[in-house]
Amino acid sequence: MRHLINWFKPQTIRQLITTLAPDRQTKLPWWVEVQTSVPRCTYYFGPFDYYYEAKASREGYVEDLEGEGARDIVALVKQCQPDVLTIDQGYYSSTGQHH
């Protein structure tokens, strides 16, 4: 077996692994994406290996943000790879002033 593996080029081995076990190589991790209107932010919590792990954690993140005064919270579980974990879109007061 070792001789067979040495015969393949590294990229060929990666292609073989991807073909035989695509879930291990191509799936993105699961994240909890939380959007709030006050403050106007998007937060990413994770990564999780499985959907059910992210879903089970979602409520705790929402409760923490509510405890910090966040409002209008929407939390989704999605497969992605965020570049930034917190996106601050600025805070707008009821008068429309940006803070």
Tab-separated table of C-alpha atoms in Angstrom:
chain	number	residue	atom	x	y	z
A	1	MET	CA	0.000	0.000	0.000
A	2	ARG	CA	2.806	2.415	0.866
A	3	HIS	CA	4.306	2.016	-2.610
A	4	LEU	CA	0.935	2.803	-4.142
A	5	ILE	CA	0.589	5.991	-2.074
A	6	ASN	CA	4.135	7.090	-2.948
A	7	TRP	CA	3.298	6.608	-6.614
A	8	PHE	CA	0.505	9.239	-6.501
A	9	LYS	CA	1.279	12.934	-6.598
A	10	PRO	CA	-0.063	14.927	-3.612
A	11	GLN	CA	-2.772	16.662	-5.688
A	12	THR	CA	-3.910	13.262	-6.984
A	13	ILE	CA	-4.246	12.006	-3.400
A	14	ARG	CA	-6.360	15.070	-2.503
A	15	GLN	CA	-8.590	14.444	-5.503
A	16	LEU	CA	-8.941	10.786	-4.513
A	17	ILE	CA	-9.872	11.691	-0.922
A	18	THR	CA	-12.378	14.264	-2.154
A	19	THR	CA	-13.929	11.686	-4.454
A	20	LEU	CA	-14.108	8.956	-1.812
A	21	ALA	CA	-15.121	11.186	1.111
A	22	PRO	CA	-16.567	14.427	-0.265
A	23	ASP	CA	-18.212	15.433	3.022
A	24	ARG	CA	-14.877	15.610	4.796
A	25	GLN	CA	-13.207	17.816	2.214
A	26	THR	CA	-15.842	20.087	0.711
A	27	LYS	CA	-18.357	20.938	3.434
A	28	LEU	CA	-18.149	24.281	5.113
A	29	PRO	CA	-18.538	24.459	8.884
A	30	TRP	CA	-21.816	25.470	10.502
A	31	TRP	CA	-22.127	28.928	12.073
A	32	VAL	CA	-24.789	30.819	13.978
A	33	GLU	CA	-25.368	34.151	12.230
A	34	VAL	CA	-27.056	36.710	14.473
A	35	GLN	CA	-28.313	40.047	13.189
A	36	THR	CA	-29.480	42.819	15.492
A	37	SER	CA	-30.999	46.210	14.724
A	38	VAL	CA	-29.703	47.833	17.938
A	39	PRO	CA	-26.796	47.827	17.712
A	40	ARG	CA	-26.830	47.365	13.951
A	41	CYS	CA	-24.522	44.371	13.792
A	42	THR	CA	-24.058	40.908	12.393
A	43	TYR	CA	-22.296	38.373	14.607
A	44	TYR	CA	-20.974	34.930	13.717
A	45	PHE	CA	-20.584	32.249	16.375
A	46	GLY	CA	-18.868	28.973	15.620
A	47	PRO	CA	-17.583	27.017	13.862
A	48	PHE	CA	-19.527	23.835	14.494
A	49	ASP	CA	-19.040	20.472	12.839
A	50	TYR	CA	-22.747	19.664	12.836
A	51	TYR	CA	-25.953	21.609	12.252
A	52	TYR	CA	-27.552	20.342	15.466
A	53	GLU	CA	-24.604	21.660	17.541
A	54	ALA	CA	-25.018	25.152	16.100
A	55	LYS	CA	-28.795	25.023	16.503
A	56	ALA	CA	-28.484	23.955	20.152
A	57	SER	CA	-26.134	26.893	20.840
A	58	ARG	CA	-28.226	29.506	19.030
A	59	GLU	CA	-30.568	30.270	21.926
A	60	GLY	CA	-27.679	30.945	24.313
A	61	TYR	CA	-26.152	33.519	21.981
A	62	VAL	CA	-29.507	35.246	21.579
A	63	GLU	CA	-30.014	35.339	25.365
A	64	ASP	CA	-26.531	36.822	25.868
A	65	LEU	CA	-27.189	39.565	23.315
A	66	GLU	CA	-30.607	40.314	24.835
A	67	GLY	CA	-28.907	40.634	28.205
A	68	GLU	CA	-26.545	43.205	26.681
A	69	GLY	CA	-29.510	45.235	25.394
A	70	ALA	CA	-29.573	44.133	21.757
A	71	ARG	CA	-32.949	44.394	20.014
A	72	ASP	CA	-34.710	42.877	17.014
A	73	ILE	CA	-32.539	39.765	17.019
A	74	VAL	CA	-32.659	37.281	14.147
A	75	ALA	CA	-30.507	34.150	14.483
A	76	LEU	CA	-29.909	31.684	11.650
A	77	VAL	CA	-27.815	28.550	11.351
A	78	LYS	CA	-25.905	28.378	8.083
A	79	GLN	CA	-22.927	26.821	6.422
A	80	CYS	CA	-20.375	29.467	5.564
A	81	GLN	CA	-16.878	30.695	6.277
A	82	PRO	CA	-17.139	34.286	7.499
A	83	ASP	CA	-14.108	36.504	7.019
A	84	VAL	CA	-15.067	38.680	9.996
A	85	LEU	CA	-16.882	37.494	13.119
A	86	THR	CA	-18.482	40.854	14.023
A	87	ILE	CA	-19.715	43.311	11.420
A	88	ASP	CA	-20.648	46.659	12.958
A	89	GLN	CA	-22.940	48.511	10.565
A	90	GLY	CA	-23.209	51.514	12.841
A	91	TYR	CA	-25.868	52.553	15.295
A	92	TYR	CA	-28.757	54.706	14.152
A	93	SER	CA	-30.843	56.471	16.766
A	94	SER	CA	-34.564	56.996	16.405
A	95	THR	CA	-33.805	60.442	14.917
A	96	GLY	CA	-31.759	58.876	12.118
A	97	GLN	CA	-28.445	60.121	13.492
A	98	HIS	CA	-25.481	57.795	12.895
A	99	HIS	CA	-23.342	57.178	15.980
